[in-house]
Amino acid sequence: MSTDLSATDFPHRRLNPLTGDWILVSPHRTKRPWLGKQETLPHANLPAHDPKCLLCAGNKRMNGELNPDYKGTFVFTNDFSAVLPEAGQLPPDASPLLHSEPVAGVCRVICFSPRHDLSLPQLPVAAIEGVVNTWADQITDLGKNHKWVQVFENKGEVMGCSNPHPHGQVWATNTIPNEPAKEDRKQQEYFAKNGQPLLLDYLATETKLKERIVVENEDWVVLVPYWATWPYETLLLPRRHVQRLPDLTPAERHSLAEILKRHLTRYDNLFQVSFPYSMGWHGAPTDGGNHPHWQLHAHFYPPLLRSATVKKFMVGYEMMAEGQRDLTAEQAADKLRGLSEKHFTEA
Ligand code: H2U
Ligand code: ZN
């Protein structure tokens, strides 16, 4: 069964089964002129090592500590952690409408490589595999005494990233945050009803239709989800039922590094710019429970819409009503699929 092509011509809403949210799709609007804000381009020609960078090897961080002369990945406790290992004592709620709860946790920064100038897709596959192993090790380590370990990367100034040195973060908490809590509920509901993980059924549908797949290999698939909200949003997921990143075999970690390189190279090639995004991993909570309804996946939320300098703003209707997009998920997937896997800086 193929999607009704006329759906790309008129406004409609699509349901995100992972969160229960709807997204308004307005494909007839893509031709509207743009007189709004233009973003500045990220700096090209960065040095391999920047003596002023807080994350480069051998340099001093803001808290006065010296970074070691690291060769692969380097993980340190965030000097400005959003959560702290000891939960404070809160006063009792003054009213049921003024409710709070304590939160304890750990925030760490992960430098992907000593190279200040190379983002993930520009690193060799072996170095990306080192990043994958670091992500998995962090989840194993922090998952021992935290319910949720959020691995993420904020890339690019437009996403509020403070430093061009390629890095990600990990925040672990003794609470399950909003987004994974929604996904947990929806996957659980689906599993109870259908006896199958939601995302595995979804993947089977997408691999049959082939309308939204961007890139795939023996273990992994990258697609633009049917319910994508950000213009070039993608979902990366393993073909096999995997609950958490540390459960991946060495071969799956290697093929993950390979698909990340291919996928992120396409992203950079789209507008010939180091492509900004927020990405993050979602897997089963590390609360000691068995969660057969969970399927590991990564979300990529890039803000760019029509060029390296025109960003999609999630404001107005999106803030007050629901997410909205002009370009359809199928158009975005077509565009990404057609791009070269040779990085534009090497061309
Ligand atoms: P971004 O990925 O949002 O740019 O964040 C980088 C993190 O690095 C940020 O959370 C931390 C900041 O607190 N950091 C340090 O811990 N020490 C430093 O010396 C620089 C930045
Ligand atoms: Zn640096």
PDB file of N, CA, C and O in Angstrom, residues 25-97:
ATOM      1  N   VAL A  25       0.715  19.779   8.627  1.00  0.00           N
ATOM      2  CA  VAL A  25       1.552  19.803   7.417  1.00  0.00           C
ATOM      3  C   VAL A  25       0.850  20.676   6.374  1.00  0.00           C
ATOM      4  O   VAL A  25      -0.313  20.447   6.051  1.00  0.00           O
ATOM      5  N   SER A  26       1.579  21.679   5.864  1.00  0.00           N
ATOM      6  CA  SER A  26       1.001  22.651   4.921  1.00  0.00           C
ATOM      7  C   SER A  26       1.847  22.715   3.658  1.00  0.00           C
ATOM      8  O   SER A  26       2.524  23.707   3.402  1.00  0.00           O
ATOM      9  N   PRO A  27       1.824  21.648   2.853  1.00  0.00           N
ATOM     10  CA  PRO A  27       2.753  21.549   1.723  1.00  0.00           C
ATOM     11  C   PRO A  27       2.555  22.604   0.658  1.00  0.00           C
ATOM     12  O   PRO A  27       3.480  22.921  -0.091  1.00  0.00           O
ATOM     13  N   HIS A  28       1.352  23.180   0.595  1.00  0.00           N
ATOM     14  CA  HIS A  28       1.066  24.181  -0.443  1.00  0.00           C
ATOM     15  C   HIS A  28       1.769  25.509  -0.142  1.00  0.00           C
ATOM     16  O   HIS A  28       1.761  26.414  -0.955  1.00  0.00           O
ATOM     17  N   ARG A  29       2.437  25.601   1.037  1.00  0.00           N
ATOM     18  CA  ARG A  29       3.000  26.886   1.452  1.00  0.00           C
ATOM     19  C   ARG A  29       4.484  27.052   1.126  1.00  0.00           C
ATOM     20  O   ARG A  29       5.069  28.095   1.413  1.00  0.00           O
ATOM     21  N   THR A  30       5.098  25.990   0.571  1.00  0.00           N
ATOM     22  CA  THR A  30       6.563  26.035   0.438  1.00  0.00           C
ATOM     23  C   THR A  30       7.070  27.155  -0.459  1.00  0.00           C
ATOM     24  O   THR A  30       8.235  27.494  -0.402  1.00  0.00           O
ATOM     25  N   LYS A  31       6.173  27.732  -1.280  1.00  0.00           N
ATOM     26  CA  LYS A  31       6.662  28.739  -2.221  1.00  0.00           C
ATOM     27  C   LYS A  31       6.632  30.158  -1.653  1.00  0.00           C
ATOM     28  O   LYS A  31       6.967  31.109  -2.328  1.00  0.00           O
ATOM     29  N   ARG A  32       6.270  30.303  -0.367  1.00  0.00           N
ATOM     30  CA  ARG A  32       6.135  31.673   0.120  1.00  0.00           C
ATOM     31  C   ARG A  32       7.516  32.345   0.207  1.00  0.00           C
ATOM     32  O   ARG A  32       8.517  31.688   0.480  1.00  0.00           O
ATOM     33  N   PRO A  33       7.587  33.667  -0.065  1.00  0.00           N
ATOM     34  CA  PRO A  33       8.884  34.355  -0.059  1.00  0.00           C
ATOM     35  C   PRO A  33       9.432  34.501   1.362  1.00  0.00           C
ATOM     36  O   PRO A  33       8.662  34.465   2.321  1.00  0.00           O
ATOM     37  N   TRP A  34      10.699  34.671   1.479  1.00  0.00           N
ATOM     38  CA  TRP A  34      11.324  34.805   2.798  1.00  0.00           C
ATOM     39  C   TRP A  34      12.038  36.142   2.915  1.00  0.00           C
ATOM     40  O   TRP A  34      12.985  36.410   2.215  1.00  0.00           O
ATOM     41  N   LEU A  35      11.523  37.009   3.804  1.00  0.00           N
ATOM     42  CA  LEU A  35      12.165  38.306   4.025  1.00  0.00           C
ATOM     43  C   LEU A  35      12.624  38.397   5.472  1.00  0.00           C
ATOM     44  O   LEU A  35      12.946  39.464   5.975  1.00  0.00           O
ATOM     45  N   GLY A  36      12.637  37.274   6.163  1.00  0.00           N
ATOM     46  CA  GLY A  36      12.936  37.263   7.595  1.00  0.00           C
ATOM     47  C   GLY A  36      14.415  37.125   7.910  1.00  0.00           C
ATOM     48  O   GLY A  36      15.280  37.415   7.090  1.00  0.00           O
ATOM     49  N   LYS A  37      14.677  36.630   9.103  1.00  0.00           N
ATOM     50  CA  LYS A  37      16.042  36.585   9.641  1.00  0.00           C
ATOM     51  C   LYS A  37      16.942  35.626   8.849  1.00  0.00           C
ATOM     52  O   LYS A  37      16.533  34.548   8.455  1.00  0.00           O
ATOM     53  N   GLN A  38      18.166  36.062   8.648  1.00  0.00           N
ATOM     54  CA  GLN A  38      19.187  35.212   8.046  1.00  0.00           C
ATOM     55  C   GLN A  38      20.218  34.923   9.131  1.00  0.00           C
ATOM     56  O   GLN A  38      20.703  35.842   9.786  1.00  0.00           O
ATOM     57  N   GLU A  39      20.558  33.661   9.323  1.00  0.00           N
ATOM     58  CA  GLU A  39      21.573  33.299  10.318  1.00  0.00           C
ATOM     59  C   GLU A  39      22.959  33.569   9.752  1.00  0.00           C
ATOM     60  O   GLU A  39      23.149  33.581   8.533  1.00  0.00           O
ATOM     61  N   THR A  40      23.938  33.751  10.664  1.00  0.00           N
ATOM     62  CA  THR A  40      25.302  33.884  10.162  1.00  0.00           C
ATOM     63  C   THR A  40      25.878  32.489   9.957  1.00  0.00           C
ATOM     64  O   THR A  40      25.504  31.540  10.640  1.00  0.00           O
ATOM     65  N   LEU A  41      26.780  32.364   9.005  1.00  0.00           N
ATOM     66  CA  LEU A  41      27.375  31.069   8.705  1.00  0.00           C
ATOM     67  C   LEU A  41      28.407  30.707   9.776  1.00  0.00           C
ATOM     68  O   LEU A  41      29.092  31.584  10.299  1.00  0.00           O
ATOM     69  N   PRO A  42      28.529  29.419  10.091  1.00  0.00           N
ATOM     70  CA  PRO A  42      29.578  29.040  11.044  1.00  0.00           C
ATOM     71  C   PRO A  42      30.956  29.319  10.444  1.00  0.00           C
ATOM     72  O   PRO A  42      31.103  29.373   9.223  1.00  0.00           O
ATOM     73  N   HIS A  43      31.949  29.506  11.313  1.00  0.00           N
ATOM     74  CA  HIS A  43      33.304  29.780  10.820  1.00  0.00           C
ATOM     75  C   HIS A  43      33.836  28.588  10.047  1.00  0.00           C
ATOM     76  O   HIS A  43      33.784  27.468  10.530  1.00  0.00           O
ATOM     77  N   ALA A  44      34.346  28.873   8.853  1.00  0.00           N
ATOM     78  CA  ALA A  44      35.047  27.808   8.131  1.00  0.00           C
ATOM     79  C   ALA A  44      36.519  27.964   8.530  1.00  0.00           C
ATOM     80  O   ALA A  44      36.874  28.913   9.238  1.00  0.00           O
ATOM     81  N   ASN A  45      37.356  27.084   8.086  1.00  0.00           N
ATOM     82  CA  ASN A  45      38.797  27.165   8.342  1.00  0.00           C
ATOM     83  C   ASN A  45      39.164  27.300   9.812  1.00  0.00           C
ATOM     84  O   ASN A  45      39.925  28.192  10.192  1.00  0.00           O
ATOM     85  N   LEU A  46      38.610  26.432  10.647  1.00  0.00           N
ATOM     86  CA  LEU A  46      39.019  26.419  12.055  1.00  0.00           C
ATOM     87  C   LEU A  46      40.407  25.774  12.144  1.00  0.00           C
ATOM     88  O   LEU A  46      40.745  24.917  11.336  1.00  0.00           O
ATOM     89  N   PRO A  47      41.200  26.154  13.152  1.00  0.00           N
ATOM     90  CA  PRO A  47      42.502  25.487  13.318  1.00  0.00           C
ATOM     91  C   PRO A  47      42.317  24.086  13.916  1.00  0.00           C
ATOM     92  O   PRO A  47      41.308  23.824  14.585  1.00  0.00           O
ATOM     93  N   ALA A  48      43.281  23.185  13.716  1.00  0.00           N
ATOM     94  CA  ALA A  48      43.207  21.822  14.274  1.00  0.00           C
ATOM     95  C   ALA A  48      43.265  21.878  15.802  1.00  0.00           C
ATOM     96  O   ALA A  48      42.678  21.047  16.486  1.00  0.00           O
ATOM     97  N   HIS A  49      43.971  22.869  16.325  1.00  0.00           N
ATOM     98  CA  HIS A  49      44.043  23.092  17.769  1.00  0.00           C
ATOM     99  C   HIS A  49      43.950  24.591  17.983  1.00  0.00           C
ATOM    100  O   HIS A  49      44.653  25.363  17.337  1.00  0.00           O
ATOM    101  N   ASP A  50      43.037  25.003  18.900  1.00  0.00           N
ATOM    102  CA  ASP A  50      42.882  26.429  19.164  1.00  0.00           C
ATOM    103  C   ASP A  50      43.346  26.700  20.594  1.00  0.00           C
ATOM    104  O   ASP A  50      42.736  26.211  21.550  1.00  0.00           O
ATOM    105  N   PRO A  51      44.402  27.468  20.745  1.00  0.00           N
ATOM    106  CA  PRO A  51      44.937  27.704  22.107  1.00  0.00           C
ATOM    107  C   PRO A  51      43.918  28.370  23.038  1.00  0.00           C
ATOM    108  O   PRO A  51      44.027  28.256  24.256  1.00  0.00           O
ATOM    109  N   LYS A  52      42.879  29.014  22.452  1.00  0.00           N
ATOM    110  CA  LYS A  52      41.878  29.679  23.306  1.00  0.00           C
ATOM    111  C   LYS A  52      40.653  28.797  23.598  1.00  0.00           C
ATOM    112  O   LYS A  52      39.769  29.184  24.357  1.00  0.00           O
ATOM    113  N   CYS A  53      40.612  27.596  22.971  1.00  0.00           N
ATOM    114  CA  CYS A  53      39.425  26.731  23.142  1.00  0.00           C
ATOM    115  C   CYS A  53      39.454  26.033  24.497  1.00  0.00           C
ATOM    116  O   CYS A  53      40.468  25.474  24.899  1.00  0.00           O
ATOM    117  N   LEU A  54      38.304  26.051  25.171  1.00  0.00           N
ATOM    118  CA  LEU A  54      38.208  25.445  26.514  1.00  0.00           C
ATOM    119  C   LEU A  54      38.184  23.919  26.461  1.00  0.00           C
ATOM    120  O   LEU A  54      38.342  23.259  27.480  1.00  0.00           O
ATOM    121  N   LEU A  55      37.953  23.356  25.275  1.00  0.00           N
ATOM    122  CA  LEU A  55      37.831  21.903  25.163  1.00  0.00           C
ATOM    123  C   LEU A  55      39.037  21.242  24.491  1.00  0.00           C
ATOM    124  O   LEU A  55      39.167  20.019  24.497  1.00  0.00           O
ATOM    125  N   CYS A  56      39.928  22.028  23.888  1.00  0.00           N
ATOM    126  CA  CYS A  56      41.093  21.451  23.206  1.00  0.00           C
ATOM    127  C   CYS A  56      42.050  20.812  24.225  1.00  0.00           C
ATOM    128  O   CYS A  56      42.107  21.213  25.391  1.00  0.00           O
ATOM    129  N   ALA A  57      42.781  19.804  23.761  1.00  0.00           N
ATOM    130  CA  ALA A  57      43.735  19.080  24.610  1.00  0.00           C
ATOM    131  C   ALA A  57      44.788  20.043  25.179  1.00  0.00           C
ATOM    132  O   ALA A  57      45.235  20.957  24.486  1.00  0.00           O
ATOM    133  N   GLY A  58      45.130  19.847  26.439  1.00  0.00           N
ATOM    134  CA  GLY A  58      46.195  20.618  27.081  1.00  0.00           C
ATOM    135  C   GLY A  58      45.783  22.011  27.541  1.00  0.00           C
ATOM    136  O   GLY A  58      46.540  22.685  28.248  1.00  0.00           O
ATOM    137  N   ASN A  59      44.544  22.455  27.179  1.00  0.00           N
ATOM    138  CA  ASN A  59      44.115  23.816  27.548  1.00  0.00           C
ATOM    139  C   ASN A  59      43.426  23.832  28.906  1.00  0.00           C
ATOM    140  O   ASN A  59      42.968  22.808  29.401  1.00  0.00           O
ATOM    141  N   LYS A  60      43.353  25.068  29.455  1.00  0.00           N
ATOM    142  CA  LYS A  60      42.725  25.236  30.769  1.00  0.00           C
ATOM    143  C   LYS A  60      41.230  25.496  30.601  1.00  0.00           C
ATOM    144  O   LYS A  60      40.825  26.320  29.796  1.00  0.00           O
ATOM    145  N   ARG A  61      40.409  24.774  31.374  1.00  0.00           N
ATOM    146  CA  ARG A  61      38.964  25.020  31.345  1.00  0.00           C
ATOM    147  C   ARG A  61      38.607  26.166  32.288  1.00  0.00           C
ATOM    148  O   ARG A  61      39.434  26.668  33.026  1.00  0.00           O
ATOM    149  N   MET A  62      37.288  26.516  32.270  1.00  0.00           N
ATOM    150  CA  MET A  62      36.844  27.679  33.040  1.00  0.00           C
ATOM    151  C   MET A  62      37.037  27.503  34.545  1.00  0.00           C
ATOM    152  O   MET A  62      37.162  28.486  35.270  1.00  0.00           O
ATOM    153  N   ASN A  63      37.053  26.251  35.019  1.00  0.00           N
ATOM    154  CA  ASN A  63      37.242  26.048  36.462  1.00  0.00           C
ATOM    155  C   ASN A  63      38.723  25.943  36.828  1.00  0.00           C
ATOM    156  O   ASN A  63      39.064  25.582  37.952  1.00  0.00           O
ATOM    157  N   GLY A  64      39.605  26.200  35.852  1.00  0.00           N
ATOM    158  CA  GLY A  64      41.042  26.203  36.126  1.00  0.00           C
ATOM    159  C   GLY A  64      41.717  24.865  35.902  1.00  0.00           C
ATOM    160  O   GLY A  64      42.950  24.776  35.911  1.00  0.00           O
ATOM    161  N   GLU A  65      40.907  23.802  35.652  1.00  0.00           N
ATOM    162  CA  GLU A  65      41.514  22.475  35.421  1.00  0.00           C
ATOM    163  C   GLU A  65      42.121  22.400  34.029  1.00  0.00           C
ATOM    164  O   GLU A  65      41.612  23.011  33.092  1.00  0.00           O
ATOM    165  N   LEU A  66      43.198  21.601  33.920  1.00  0.00           N
ATOM    166  CA  LEU A  66      43.840  21.411  32.614  1.00  0.00           C
ATOM    167  C   LEU A  66      43.280  20.165  31.932  1.00  0.00           C
ATOM    168  O   LEU A  66      43.164  19.114  32.567  1.00  0.00           O
ATOM    169  N   ASN A  67      42.909  20.285  30.653  1.00  0.00           N
ATOM    170  CA  ASN A  67      42.510  19.091  29.897  1.00  0.00           C
ATOM    171  C   ASN A  67      43.759  18.261  29.648  1.00  0.00           C
ATOM    172  O   ASN A  67      44.814  18.816  29.350  1.00  0.00           O
ATOM    173  N   PRO A  68      43.624  16.919  29.722  1.00  0.00           N
ATOM    174  CA  PRO A  68      44.801  16.096  29.415  1.00  0.00           C
ATOM    175  C   PRO A  68      45.127  16.165  27.923  1.00  0.00           C
ATOM    176  O   PRO A  68      44.351  16.713  27.140  1.00  0.00           O
ATOM    177  N   ASP A  69      46.243  15.576  27.556  1.00  0.00           N
ATOM    178  CA  ASP A  69      46.642  15.530  26.153  1.00  0.00           C
ATOM    179  C   ASP A  69      45.924  14.344  25.504  1.00  0.00           C
ATOM    180  O   ASP A  69      46.551  13.367  25.116  1.00  0.00           O
ATOM    181  N   TYR A  70      44.573  14.428  25.414  1.00  0.00           N
ATOM    182  CA  TYR A  70      43.801  13.267  24.971  1.00  0.00           C
ATOM    183  C   TYR A  70      43.941  13.025  23.476  1.00  0.00           C
ATOM    184  O   TYR A  70      44.172  13.960  22.705  1.00  0.00           O
ATOM    185  N   LYS A  71      43.782  11.729  23.109  1.00  0.00           N
ATOM    186  CA  LYS A  71      43.969  11.337  21.697  1.00  0.00           C
ATOM    187  C   LYS A  71      42.671  10.879  21.041  1.00  0.00           C
ATOM    188  O   LYS A  71      42.531  10.930  19.830  1.00  0.00           O
ATOM    189  N   GLY A  72      41.737  10.362  21.837  1.00  0.00           N
ATOM    190  CA  GLY A  72      40.450   9.901  21.276  1.00  0.00           C
ATOM    191  C   GLY A  72      39.347  10.776  21.820  1.00  0.00           C
ATOM    192  O   GLY A  72      39.353  11.992  21.611  1.00  0.00           O
ATOM    193  N   THR A  73      38.385  10.179  22.571  1.00  0.00           N
ATOM    194  CA  THR A  73      37.359  10.991  23.215  1.00  0.00           C
ATOM    195  C   THR A  73      37.870  11.412  24.597  1.00  0.00           C
ATOM    196  O   THR A  73      38.791  10.793  25.132  1.00  0.00           O
ATOM    197  N   PHE A  74      37.277  12.458  25.141  1.00  0.00           N
ATOM    198  CA  PHE A  74      37.648  12.915  26.486  1.00  0.00           C
ATOM    199  C   PHE A  74      36.368  13.347  27.199  1.00  0.00           C
ATOM    200  O   PHE A  74      35.613  14.168  26.704  1.00  0.00           O
ATOM    201  N   VAL A  75      36.114  12.728  28.371  1.00  0.00           N
ATOM    202  CA  VAL A  75      34.890  12.999  29.128  1.00  0.00           C
ATOM    203  C   VAL A  75      35.253  13.694  30.436  1.00  0.00           C
ATOM    204  O   VAL A  75      36.171  13.268  31.131  1.00  0.00           O
ATOM    205  N   PHE A  76      34.567  14.781  30.754  1.00  0.00           N
ATOM    206  CA  PHE A  76      34.767  15.428  32.064  1.00  0.00           C
ATOM    207  C   PHE A  76      33.429  15.883  32.633  1.00  0.00           C
ATOM    208  O   PHE A  76      32.452  16.073  31.895  1.00  0.00           O
ATOM    209  N   THR A  77      33.393  16.034  33.953  1.00  0.00           N
ATOM    210  CA  THR A  77      32.180  16.514  34.618  1.00  0.00           C
ATOM    211  C   THR A  77      31.979  17.973  34.245  1.00  0.00           C
ATOM    212  O   THR A  77      32.918  18.779  34.329  1.00  0.00           O
ATOM    213  N   ASN A  78      30.757  18.308  33.802  1.00  0.00           N
ATOM    214  CA  ASN A  78      30.464  19.680  33.385  1.00  0.00           C
ATOM    215  C   ASN A  78      30.757  20.646  34.532  1.00  0.00           C
ATOM    216  O   ASN A  78      30.296  20.450  35.653  1.00  0.00           O
ATOM    217  N   ASP A  79      31.555  21.662  34.242  1.00  0.00           N
ATOM    218  CA  ASP A  79      31.926  22.634  35.282  1.00  0.00           C
ATOM    219  C   ASP A  79      30.722  23.487  35.703  1.00  0.00           C
ATOM    220  O   ASP A  79      30.799  24.200  36.701  1.00  0.00           O
ATOM    221  N   PHE A  80      29.655  23.426  34.918  1.00  0.00           N
ATOM    222  CA  PHE A  80      28.438  24.196  35.247  1.00  0.00           C
ATOM    223  C   PHE A  80      27.224  23.257  35.168  1.00  0.00           C
ATOM    224  O   PHE A  80      26.266  23.499  34.444  1.00  0.00           O
ATOM    225  N   SER A  81      27.308  22.150  35.886  1.00  0.00           N
ATOM    226  CA  SER A  81      26.291  21.101  35.805  1.00  0.00           C
ATOM    227  C   SER A  81      24.899  21.613  36.158  1.00  0.00           C
ATOM    228  O   SER A  81      24.732  22.354  37.134  1.00  0.00           O
ATOM    229  N   ALA A  82      23.906  21.178  35.385  1.00  0.00           N
ATOM    230  CA  ALA A  82      22.514  21.581  35.633  1.00  0.00           C
ATOM    231  C   ALA A  82      21.898  20.800  36.782  1.00  0.00           C
ATOM    232  O   ALA A  82      20.913  21.228  37.378  1.00  0.00           O
ATOM    233  N   VAL A  83      22.443  19.620  37.059  1.00  0.00           N
ATOM    234  CA  VAL A  83      21.983  18.834  38.213  1.00  0.00           C
ATOM    235  C   VAL A  83      23.208  18.419  39.022  1.00  0.00           C
ATOM    236  O   VAL A  83      24.314  18.331  38.487  1.00  0.00           O
ATOM    237  N   LEU A  84      22.999  18.165  40.295  1.00  0.00           N
ATOM    238  CA  LEU A  84      24.113  17.848  41.202  1.00  0.00           C
ATOM    239  C   LEU A  84      23.868  16.491  41.857  1.00  0.00           C
ATOM    240  O   LEU A  84      22.710  16.074  42.015  1.00  0.00           O
ATOM    241  N   PRO A  85      24.948  15.791  42.243  1.00  0.00           N
ATOM    242  CA  PRO A  85      24.792  14.427  42.773  1.00  0.00           C
ATOM    243  C   PRO A  85      23.915  14.342  44.021  1.00  0.00           C
ATOM    244  O   PRO A  85      23.239  13.333  44.231  1.00  0.00           O
ATOM    245  N   GLU A  86      23.900  15.391  44.848  1.00  0.00           N
ATOM    246  CA  GLU A  86      23.073  15.349  46.053  1.00  0.00           C
ATOM    247  C   GLU A  86      21.777  16.132  45.816  1.00  0.00           C
ATOM    248  O   GLU A  86      21.835  17.322  45.503  1.00  0.00           O
ATOM    249  N   ALA A  87      20.622  15.455  45.999  1.00  0.00           N
ATOM    250  CA  ALA A  87      19.353  16.183  45.875  1.00  0.00           C
ATOM    251  C   ALA A  87      19.178  17.017  47.135  1.00  0.00           C
ATOM    252  O   ALA A  87      19.439  16.544  48.236  1.00  0.00           O
ATOM    253  N   GLY A  88      18.758  18.264  46.965  1.00  0.00           N
ATOM    254  CA  GLY A  88      18.545  19.136  48.128  1.00  0.00           C
ATOM    255  C   GLY A  88      17.237  18.790  48.836  1.00  0.00           C
ATOM    256  O   GLY A  88      16.434  18.000  48.336  1.00  0.00           O
ATOM    257  N   GLN A  89      17.040  19.363  50.006  1.00  0.00           N
ATOM    258  CA  GLN A  89      15.788  19.194  50.771  1.00  0.00           C
ATOM    259  C   GLN A  89      14.859  20.325  50.373  1.00  0.00           C
ATOM    260  O   GLN A  89      15.199  21.496  50.547  1.00  0.00           O
ATOM    261  N   LEU A  90      13.683  19.989  49.845  1.00  0.00           N
ATOM    262  CA  LEU A  90      12.742  21.032  49.433  1.00  0.00           C
ATOM    263  C   LEU A  90      11.710  21.259  50.529  1.00  0.00           C
ATOM    264  O   LEU A  90      11.335  20.315  51.227  1.00  0.00           O
ATOM    265  N   PRO A  91      11.225  22.490  50.660  1.00  0.00           N
ATOM    266  CA  PRO A  91      10.120  22.708  51.602  1.00  0.00           C
ATOM    267  C   PRO A  91       8.880  21.988  51.076  1.00  0.00           C
ATOM    268  O   PRO A  91       8.764  21.755  49.876  1.00  0.00           O
ATOM    269  N   PRO A  92       7.936  21.595  51.944  1.00  0.00           N
ATOM    270  CA  PRO A  92       6.719  20.932  51.463  1.00  0.00           C
ATOM    271  C   PRO A  92       5.929  21.854  50.525  1.00  0.00           C
ATOM    272  O   PRO A  92       6.033  23.078  50.637  1.00  0.00           O
ATOM    273  N   ASP A  93       5.169  21.254  49.588  1.00  0.00           N
ATOM    274  CA  ASP A  93       4.366  22.055  48.657  1.00  0.00           C
ATOM    275  C   ASP A  93       3.386  22.940  49.436  1.00  0.00           C
ATOM    276  O   ASP A  93       2.692  22.450  50.324  1.00  0.00           O
ATOM    277  N   ALA A  94       3.318  24.202  49.052  1.00  0.00           N
ATOM    278  CA  ALA A  94       2.384  25.110  49.715  1.00  0.00           C
ATOM    279  C   ALA A  94       0.964  24.886  49.202  1.00  0.00           C
ATOM    280  O   ALA A  94      -0.004  25.304  49.826  1.00  0.00           O
ATOM    281  N   SER A  95       0.855  24.221  48.038  1.00  0.00           N
ATOM    282  CA  SER A  95      -0.451  23.949  47.430  1.00  0.00           C
ATOM    283  C   SER A  95      -0.228  22.843  46.407  1.00  0.00           C
ATOM    284  O   SER A  95       0.881  22.711  45.863  1.00  0.00           O
ATOM    285  N   PRO A  96      -1.266  22.049  46.091  1.00  0.00           N
ATOM    286  CA  PRO A  96      -1.102  21.026  45.040  1.00  0.00           C
ATOM    287  C   PRO A  96      -0.743  21.662  43.698  1.00  0.00           C
ATOM    288  O   PRO A  96      -0.199  21.013  42.813  1.00  0.00           O
ATOM    289  N   LEU A  97      -1.040  22.953  43.542  1.00  0.00           N
ATOM    290  CA  LEU A  97      -0.712  23.642  42.286  1.00  0.00           C
ATOM    291  C   LEU A  97       0.696  24.216  42.283  1.00  0.00           C
ATOM    292  O   LEU A  97       1.140  24.809  41.305  1.00  0.00           O
TER     293      LEU A  97
END
